[in-house]
XYZ file of C-alpha atoms in Angstrom:
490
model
C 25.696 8.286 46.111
C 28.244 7.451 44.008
C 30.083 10.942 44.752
C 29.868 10.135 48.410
C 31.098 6.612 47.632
C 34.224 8.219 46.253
C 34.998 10.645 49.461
C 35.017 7.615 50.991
C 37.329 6.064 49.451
C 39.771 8.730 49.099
C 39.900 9.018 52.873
C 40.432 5.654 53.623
C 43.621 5.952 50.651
C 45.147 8.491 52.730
C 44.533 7.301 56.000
C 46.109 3.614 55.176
C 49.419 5.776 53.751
C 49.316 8.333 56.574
C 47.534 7.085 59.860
C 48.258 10.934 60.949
C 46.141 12.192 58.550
C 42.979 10.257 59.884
C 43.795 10.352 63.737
C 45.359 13.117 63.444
C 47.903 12.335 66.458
C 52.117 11.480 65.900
C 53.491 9.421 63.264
C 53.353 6.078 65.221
C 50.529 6.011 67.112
C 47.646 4.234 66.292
C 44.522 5.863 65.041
C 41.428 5.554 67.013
C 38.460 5.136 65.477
C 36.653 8.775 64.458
C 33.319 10.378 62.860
C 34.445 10.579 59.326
C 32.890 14.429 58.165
C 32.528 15.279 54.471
C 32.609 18.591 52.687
C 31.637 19.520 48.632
C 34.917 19.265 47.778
C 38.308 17.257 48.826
C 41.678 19.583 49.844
C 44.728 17.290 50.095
C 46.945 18.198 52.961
C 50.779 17.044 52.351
C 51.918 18.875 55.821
C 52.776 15.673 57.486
C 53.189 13.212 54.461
C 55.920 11.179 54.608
C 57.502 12.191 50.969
C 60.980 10.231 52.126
C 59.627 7.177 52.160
C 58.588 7.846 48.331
C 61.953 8.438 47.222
C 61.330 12.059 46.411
C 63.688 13.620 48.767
C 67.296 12.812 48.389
C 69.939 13.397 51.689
C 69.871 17.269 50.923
C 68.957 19.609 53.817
C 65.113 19.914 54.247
C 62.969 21.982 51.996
C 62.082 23.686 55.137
C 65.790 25.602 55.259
C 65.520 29.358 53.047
C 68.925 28.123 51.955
C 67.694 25.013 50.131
C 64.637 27.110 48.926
C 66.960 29.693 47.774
C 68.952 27.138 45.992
C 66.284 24.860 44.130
C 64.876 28.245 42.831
C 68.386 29.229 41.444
C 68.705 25.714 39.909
C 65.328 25.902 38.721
C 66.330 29.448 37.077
C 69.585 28.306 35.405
C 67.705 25.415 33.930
C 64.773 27.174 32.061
C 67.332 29.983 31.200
C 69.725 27.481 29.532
C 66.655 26.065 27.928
C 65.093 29.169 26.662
C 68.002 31.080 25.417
C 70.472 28.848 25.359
C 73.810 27.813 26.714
C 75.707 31.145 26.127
C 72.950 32.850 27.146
C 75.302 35.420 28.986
C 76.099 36.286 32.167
C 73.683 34.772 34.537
C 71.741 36.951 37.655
C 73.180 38.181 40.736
C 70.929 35.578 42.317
C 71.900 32.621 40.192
C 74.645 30.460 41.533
C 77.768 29.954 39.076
C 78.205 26.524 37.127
C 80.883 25.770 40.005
C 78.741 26.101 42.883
C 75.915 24.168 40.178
C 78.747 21.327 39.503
C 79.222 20.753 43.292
C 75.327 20.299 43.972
C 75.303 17.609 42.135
C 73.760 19.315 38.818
C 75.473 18.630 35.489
C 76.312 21.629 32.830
C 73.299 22.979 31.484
C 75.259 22.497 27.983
C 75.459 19.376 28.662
C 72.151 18.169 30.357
C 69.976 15.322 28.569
C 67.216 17.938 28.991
C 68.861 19.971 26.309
C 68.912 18.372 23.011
C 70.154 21.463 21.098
C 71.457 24.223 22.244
C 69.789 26.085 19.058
C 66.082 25.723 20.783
C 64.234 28.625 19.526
C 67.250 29.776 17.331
C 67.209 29.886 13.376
C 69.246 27.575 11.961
C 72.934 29.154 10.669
C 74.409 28.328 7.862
C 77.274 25.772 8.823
C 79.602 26.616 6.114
C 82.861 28.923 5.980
C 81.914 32.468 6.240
C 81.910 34.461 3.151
C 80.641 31.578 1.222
C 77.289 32.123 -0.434
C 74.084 31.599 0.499
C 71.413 29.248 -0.978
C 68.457 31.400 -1.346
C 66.198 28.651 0.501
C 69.178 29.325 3.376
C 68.680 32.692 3.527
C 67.245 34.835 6.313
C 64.487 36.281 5.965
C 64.604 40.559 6.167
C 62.607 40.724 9.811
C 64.507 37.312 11.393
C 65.828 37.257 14.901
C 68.474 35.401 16.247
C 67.059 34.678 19.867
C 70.408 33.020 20.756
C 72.036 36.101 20.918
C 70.542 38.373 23.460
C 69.591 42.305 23.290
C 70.497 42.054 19.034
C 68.887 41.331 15.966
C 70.872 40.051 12.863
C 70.576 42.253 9.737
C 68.908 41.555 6.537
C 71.289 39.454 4.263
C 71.382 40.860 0.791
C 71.764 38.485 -1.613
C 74.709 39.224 -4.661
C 72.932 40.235 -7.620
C 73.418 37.645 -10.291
C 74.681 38.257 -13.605
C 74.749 35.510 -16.418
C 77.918 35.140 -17.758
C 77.120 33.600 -20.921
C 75.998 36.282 -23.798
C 72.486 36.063 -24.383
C 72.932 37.224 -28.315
C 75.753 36.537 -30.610
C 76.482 38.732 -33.904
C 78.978 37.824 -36.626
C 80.887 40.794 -37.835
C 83.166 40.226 -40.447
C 85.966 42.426 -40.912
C 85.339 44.260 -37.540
C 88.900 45.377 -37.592
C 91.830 44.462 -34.248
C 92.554 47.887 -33.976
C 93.481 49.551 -30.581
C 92.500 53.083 -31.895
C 89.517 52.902 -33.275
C 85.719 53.445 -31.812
C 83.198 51.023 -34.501
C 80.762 50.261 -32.262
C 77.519 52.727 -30.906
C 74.288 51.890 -29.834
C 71.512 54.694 -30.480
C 68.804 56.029 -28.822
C 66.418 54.097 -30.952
C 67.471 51.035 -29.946
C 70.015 50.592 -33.189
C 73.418 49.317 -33.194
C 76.015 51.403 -35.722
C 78.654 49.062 -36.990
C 82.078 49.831 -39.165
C 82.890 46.976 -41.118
C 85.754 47.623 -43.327
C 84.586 50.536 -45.425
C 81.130 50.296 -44.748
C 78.404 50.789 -42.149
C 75.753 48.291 -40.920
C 72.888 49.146 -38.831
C 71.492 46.347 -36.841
C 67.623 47.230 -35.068
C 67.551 45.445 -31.895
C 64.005 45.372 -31.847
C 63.174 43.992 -35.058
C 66.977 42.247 -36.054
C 67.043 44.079 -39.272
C 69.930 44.743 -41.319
C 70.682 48.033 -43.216
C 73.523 48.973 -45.050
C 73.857 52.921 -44.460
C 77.027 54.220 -46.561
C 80.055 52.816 -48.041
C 83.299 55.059 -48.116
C 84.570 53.165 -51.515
C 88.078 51.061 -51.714
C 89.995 53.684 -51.262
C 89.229 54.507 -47.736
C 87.408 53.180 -44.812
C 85.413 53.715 -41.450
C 87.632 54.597 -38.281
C 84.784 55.248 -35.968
C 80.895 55.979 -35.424
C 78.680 58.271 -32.799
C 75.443 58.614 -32.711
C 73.953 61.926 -31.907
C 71.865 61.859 -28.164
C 68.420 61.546 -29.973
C 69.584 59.017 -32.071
C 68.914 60.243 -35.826
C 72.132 61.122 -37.201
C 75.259 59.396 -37.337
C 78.595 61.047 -37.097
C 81.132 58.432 -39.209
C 85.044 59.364 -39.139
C 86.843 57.736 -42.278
C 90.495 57.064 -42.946
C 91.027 59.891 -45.143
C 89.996 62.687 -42.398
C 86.770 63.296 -43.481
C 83.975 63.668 -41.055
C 80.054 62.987 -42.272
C 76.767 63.076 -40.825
C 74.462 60.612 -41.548
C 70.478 60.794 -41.607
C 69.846 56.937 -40.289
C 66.226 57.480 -41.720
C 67.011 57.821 -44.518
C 69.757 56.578 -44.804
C 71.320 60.177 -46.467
C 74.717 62.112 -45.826
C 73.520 65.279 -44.538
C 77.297 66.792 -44.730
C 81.012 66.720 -44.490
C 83.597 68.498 -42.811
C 86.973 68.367 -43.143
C 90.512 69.977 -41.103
C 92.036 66.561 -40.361
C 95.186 65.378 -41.815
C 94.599 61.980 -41.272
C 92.584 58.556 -39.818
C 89.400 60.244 -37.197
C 89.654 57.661 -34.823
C 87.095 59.151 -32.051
C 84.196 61.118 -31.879
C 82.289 62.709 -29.087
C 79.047 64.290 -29.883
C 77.483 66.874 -26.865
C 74.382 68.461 -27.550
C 74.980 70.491 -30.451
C 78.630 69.643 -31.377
C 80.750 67.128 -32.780
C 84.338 66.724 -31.162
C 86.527 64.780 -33.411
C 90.336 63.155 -32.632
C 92.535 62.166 -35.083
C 96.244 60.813 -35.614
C 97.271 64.088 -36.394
C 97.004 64.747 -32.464
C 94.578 67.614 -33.084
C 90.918 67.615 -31.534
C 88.232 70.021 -33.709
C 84.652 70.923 -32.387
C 82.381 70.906 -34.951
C 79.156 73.075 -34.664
C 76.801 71.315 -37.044
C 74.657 74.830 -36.925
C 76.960 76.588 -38.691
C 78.185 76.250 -42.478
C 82.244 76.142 -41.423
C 83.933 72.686 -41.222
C 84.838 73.235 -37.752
C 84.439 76.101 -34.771
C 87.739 75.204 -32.809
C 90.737 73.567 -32.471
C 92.466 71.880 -29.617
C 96.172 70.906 -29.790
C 97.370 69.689 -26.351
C 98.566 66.321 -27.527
C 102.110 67.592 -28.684
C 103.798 64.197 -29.029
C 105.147 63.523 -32.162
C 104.285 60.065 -31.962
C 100.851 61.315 -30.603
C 97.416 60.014 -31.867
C 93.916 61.037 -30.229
C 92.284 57.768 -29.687
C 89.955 58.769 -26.228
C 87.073 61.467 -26.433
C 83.759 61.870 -23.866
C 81.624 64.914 -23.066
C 80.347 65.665 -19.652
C 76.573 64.541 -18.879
C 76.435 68.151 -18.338
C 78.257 69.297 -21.738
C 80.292 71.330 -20.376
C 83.399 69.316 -19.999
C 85.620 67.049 -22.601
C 87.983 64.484 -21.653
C 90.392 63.206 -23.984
C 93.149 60.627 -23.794
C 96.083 59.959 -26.100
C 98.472 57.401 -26.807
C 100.885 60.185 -25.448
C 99.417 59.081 -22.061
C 98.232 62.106 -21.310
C 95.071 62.503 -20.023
C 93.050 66.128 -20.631
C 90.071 67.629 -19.755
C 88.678 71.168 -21.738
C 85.743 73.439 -21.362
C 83.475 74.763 -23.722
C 85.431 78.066 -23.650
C 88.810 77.625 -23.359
C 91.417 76.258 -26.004
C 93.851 74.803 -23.228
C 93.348 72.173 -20.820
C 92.149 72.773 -18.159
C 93.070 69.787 -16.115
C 96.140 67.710 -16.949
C 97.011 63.962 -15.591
C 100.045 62.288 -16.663
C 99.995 59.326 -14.376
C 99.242 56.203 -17.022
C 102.612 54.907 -18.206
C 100.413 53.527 -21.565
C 97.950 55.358 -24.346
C 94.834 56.478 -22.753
C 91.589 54.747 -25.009
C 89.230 54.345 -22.298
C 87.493 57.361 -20.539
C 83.981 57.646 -19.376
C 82.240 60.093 -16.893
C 80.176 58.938 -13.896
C 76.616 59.823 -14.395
C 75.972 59.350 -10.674
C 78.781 62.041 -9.025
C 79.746 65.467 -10.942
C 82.926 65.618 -12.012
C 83.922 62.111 -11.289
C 86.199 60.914 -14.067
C 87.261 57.742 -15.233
C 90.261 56.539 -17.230
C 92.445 53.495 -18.176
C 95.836 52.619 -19.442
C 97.331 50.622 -22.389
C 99.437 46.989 -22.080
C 102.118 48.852 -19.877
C 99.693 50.713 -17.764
C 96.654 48.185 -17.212
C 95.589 50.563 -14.270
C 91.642 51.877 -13.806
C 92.220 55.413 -12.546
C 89.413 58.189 -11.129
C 89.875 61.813 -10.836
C 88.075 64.761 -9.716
C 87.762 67.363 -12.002
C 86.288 69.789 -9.822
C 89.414 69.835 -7.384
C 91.743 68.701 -10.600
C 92.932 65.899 -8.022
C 93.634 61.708 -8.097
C 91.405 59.628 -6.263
C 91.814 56.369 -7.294
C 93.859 53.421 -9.208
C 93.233 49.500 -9.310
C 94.788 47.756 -11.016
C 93.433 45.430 -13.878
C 96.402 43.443 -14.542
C 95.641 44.058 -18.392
C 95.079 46.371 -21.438
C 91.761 48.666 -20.319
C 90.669 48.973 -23.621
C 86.641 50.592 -22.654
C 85.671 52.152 -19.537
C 81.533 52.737 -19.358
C 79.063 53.513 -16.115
C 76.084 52.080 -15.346
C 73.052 54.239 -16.099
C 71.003 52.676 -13.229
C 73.387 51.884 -10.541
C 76.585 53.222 -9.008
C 78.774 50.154 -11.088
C 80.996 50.907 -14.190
C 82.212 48.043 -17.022
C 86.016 47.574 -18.523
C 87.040 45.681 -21.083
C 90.502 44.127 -21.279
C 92.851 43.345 -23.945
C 95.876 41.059 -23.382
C 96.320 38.912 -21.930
C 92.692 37.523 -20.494
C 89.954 39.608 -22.992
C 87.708 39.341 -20.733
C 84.764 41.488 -19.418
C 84.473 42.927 -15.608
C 81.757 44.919 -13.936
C 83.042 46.650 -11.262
C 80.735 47.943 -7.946
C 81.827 51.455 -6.838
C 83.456 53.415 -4.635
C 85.051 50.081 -3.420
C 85.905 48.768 -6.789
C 85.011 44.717 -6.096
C 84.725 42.427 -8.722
C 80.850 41.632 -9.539
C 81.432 39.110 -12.488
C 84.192 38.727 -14.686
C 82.838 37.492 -18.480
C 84.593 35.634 -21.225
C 84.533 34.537 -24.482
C 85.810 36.549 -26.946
C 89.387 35.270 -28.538
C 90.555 38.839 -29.287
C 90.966 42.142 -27.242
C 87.760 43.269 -26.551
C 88.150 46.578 -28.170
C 84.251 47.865 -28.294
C 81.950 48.559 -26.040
C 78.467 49.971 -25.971
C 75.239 50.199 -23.837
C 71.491 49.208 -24.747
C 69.355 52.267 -24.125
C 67.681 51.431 -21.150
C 71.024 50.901 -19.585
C 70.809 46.881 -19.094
C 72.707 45.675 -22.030
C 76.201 45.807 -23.015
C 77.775 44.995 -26.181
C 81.084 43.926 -27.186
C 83.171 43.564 -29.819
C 86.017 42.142 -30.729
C 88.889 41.136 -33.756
C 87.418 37.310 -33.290
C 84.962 39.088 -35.389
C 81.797 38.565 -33.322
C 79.806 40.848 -31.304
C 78.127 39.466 -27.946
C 75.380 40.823 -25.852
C 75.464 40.447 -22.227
C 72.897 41.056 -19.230
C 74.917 43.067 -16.500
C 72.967 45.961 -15.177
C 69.540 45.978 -13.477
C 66.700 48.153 -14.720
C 66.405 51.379 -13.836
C 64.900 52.508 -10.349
C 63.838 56.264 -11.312
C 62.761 57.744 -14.416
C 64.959 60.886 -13.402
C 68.139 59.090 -12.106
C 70.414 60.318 -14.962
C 69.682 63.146 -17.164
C 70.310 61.528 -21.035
C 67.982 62.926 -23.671
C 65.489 60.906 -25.344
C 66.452 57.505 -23.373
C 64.570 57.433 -20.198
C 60.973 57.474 -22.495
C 61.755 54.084 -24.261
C 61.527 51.891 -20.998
C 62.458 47.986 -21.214
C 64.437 46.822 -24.332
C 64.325 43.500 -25.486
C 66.678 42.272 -28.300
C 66.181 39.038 -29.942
């Protein structure tokens, strides 16, 4: 009953707004009275309501016209397009009328319609600042975000800088660790033990335990010009002021031998797999085989100069190449075999300390210039050409390559003494790091390639975090370093 009731009602609603409805004759006549019939269910027929009188219809041609269908439709389009993807969505539809034609109809700019609050709806948010400025990390996009704003593309992963501290984690006094352009004081081993010439003596510090040892002293009379640990990390070569070169068991702390041949001060040492390459102020490099009883095997004598001193020497990853540099500025590389250079570059205008080999690209070789050179340069020794120069704008005093990534370090003398990692081929500045008051004359890497060390006439050595750990085992063949995994010094 009460469903019926409700029928009833409903038809008697529309017949009081639309007399047509229930009498079914024009719009003005007057209904007669009619058998009301009922069915299970109530279809509303608008055919012949009078929607003008509601205000829903404004002075626009009737609905009726395909042109006004057409129209609405397009409107309707525009709208949920402008909504969906935005203002600059692109270029609309053939069938979508342009905001001109829009404009004229009386319908404002979708970019400007109270519909659309934002015209970032379904967008992530950008960041609003300058471009190239970094990122917060709570700002950053995610690796699988779309931009929906701009259609038919998806934005790339952002990849966020690495960060390197640049305060040192670990700070060493070393007094009388000597200002000295030409001299090499500072190695790190394969065991995880800094070698350290102070004055005429030599220190080894254990970065895993922060012991101390005292492994020779040279006496009054003479003193240590450089240090090198062999690749396993048991013996120390040590090159004195008098000429002498001596092997060291670190062990026990023992000289196994020494050889002699130079004249003078032994400045740098170079150690490949089974020999010992020594430089000296007498401008003459000897390769000492330490399996054989005589002093030394060979002698090179490229650096001519008078005024010559051998202050740069590296081995090849592979052995089978040595650079050396010279304050000459000459800049040589030798094979095992031969007794001249193979490869001569005389472009630095300053003595050539700094050399190191990339690990990451044969041949690849690195160099860098005194006060009046201050240039980084890279060669390739394989077509004996010039690839590269930056320059620092001061003294490169160390040149080293990261183990673990494609990135190399240099340390600078006047006029900042500072500390810059550098990311390769493109040669941008990572980090620059200060602190030391003197030249920043030694360098040396932690064996797991993470850690640098520097040292310095302010008499201190500092340990910095710059290089991430390594990604593969096999990345870089260097015997007996891979095995040790993460270093920690404290």
């Amino acid at each position: 009953m009460a469903a019926e009731r409700l029928r009833v009602e409903i038809s008697r609603a529309v017949s009081v707004l639309n007399p047509a409805v229930a009498g079914g004759g024009g719009g003005g006549s007057t209904p007669s009275p009619t058998r009301m019939s009922y069915s299970d269910r109530f279809i509303p027929s608008r055919s012949s309501s009078n929607l003008a009188g509601f205000a829903l219809l404004d002075n626009s041609p009737s609905l009726g016209s395909d042109a006004s269908k057409e129209e609405g439709v397009a409107v309707y389009s525009m709208l949920l397009r402008s909504e969906l993807l935005g203002g600059d969505a692109g270029p609309l539809s053939p069938g979508t009328p342009d905001k001109n034609s829009l404009v004229s109809a009386g319908v404002r700019d979708s970019t400007k319609s109270p519909l659309s609050p934002s015209r970032n709806l379904l967008r992530f948010k950008s960041d609003s600042r300058a471009a190239g400025a970094p990122c917060h990390k709570s700002e950053s996009l995610s690796p699988g975000a779309l931009d929906f704003g701009t259609t038919g593309a998806s934005s790339s992963p952002v990849k966020l800088q690495r960060k390197v501290s640049r305060v040192p984690f670990k700070v060493l006094d070393a007094p009388a660790l000597q200002d000295d352009f030409y001299l090499n004081l500072v190695d790190w081993s394969a065991h995880n033990v800094l070698a350290v010439g102070l004055g005429n003596c030599v220190y080894l510090w254990s970065a895993s335990t922060s012991k101390v040892t005292k492994l020779c002293d040279l006496g009054h009379d003479d003193a240590v010009c450089s240090v090198a640990w062999t690749h396993r990390g048991t013996y120390l070569a040590v090159g004195s002021n008098a000429g002498e070169v001596q092997i060291w068991d670190a062990i026990r702390c023992k000289k196994v031998r020494t050889m002699e041949g130079h004249r003078t001060r032994v400045g740098t040492l170079a150690w490949n797999s089974v020999t010992l390459s020594s430089g000296s102020r007498d401008r003459n490099i000897l390769n000492h085989d330490v399996r054989v009883p005589e002093d030394y095997t060979s002698k090179l004598c490229g650096h001519k100069s008078e005024a010559s001193s051998v202050c740069g020497l590296k081995w090849s990853f592979d052995d089978r190449e040595l650079a050396s540099g010279g304050n000459d500025n000459q800049l040589f590389v030798w094979n095992q075999l031969s007794t001249q250079p193979v490869c001569k570059f005389s472009e630095h205008t300053a003595a050539v300390k700094a050399i190191a080999w990339s690990p990451h690209q044969h041949g690849l070789l690195t160099s860098g210039g005194g006060t009046a050179d201050r240039c980084i340069r890279f060669w390739n020794t394989s077509t004996n050409s010039h690839i590269n120069c930056v320059d620092t704008g001061g003294q490169v005093c160390n040149l080293m390559w990261s183990k673990n990534v494609n990135e190399l370090v240099s340390t600078h003398g006047y006029s900042q003494n500072q500390i810059i990692v550098w990311r390769y081929p493109t040669m941008t500045k990572l980090t620059t790091l200060t602190g030391h008051t003197y030249r920043v004359l030694y360098l040396s890497m932690s064996p797991d390639g993470q850690t640098i060390v520097t040292g310095a006439g302010d008499e201190t050595l500092r340990f910095w975090n710059v290089f991430p750990s390594p990604k593969s085992q096999n990345a870089v063949r260097d015997s007996g370093m891979w095995s040790l995994g993460r270093t920690h010094i404290r």
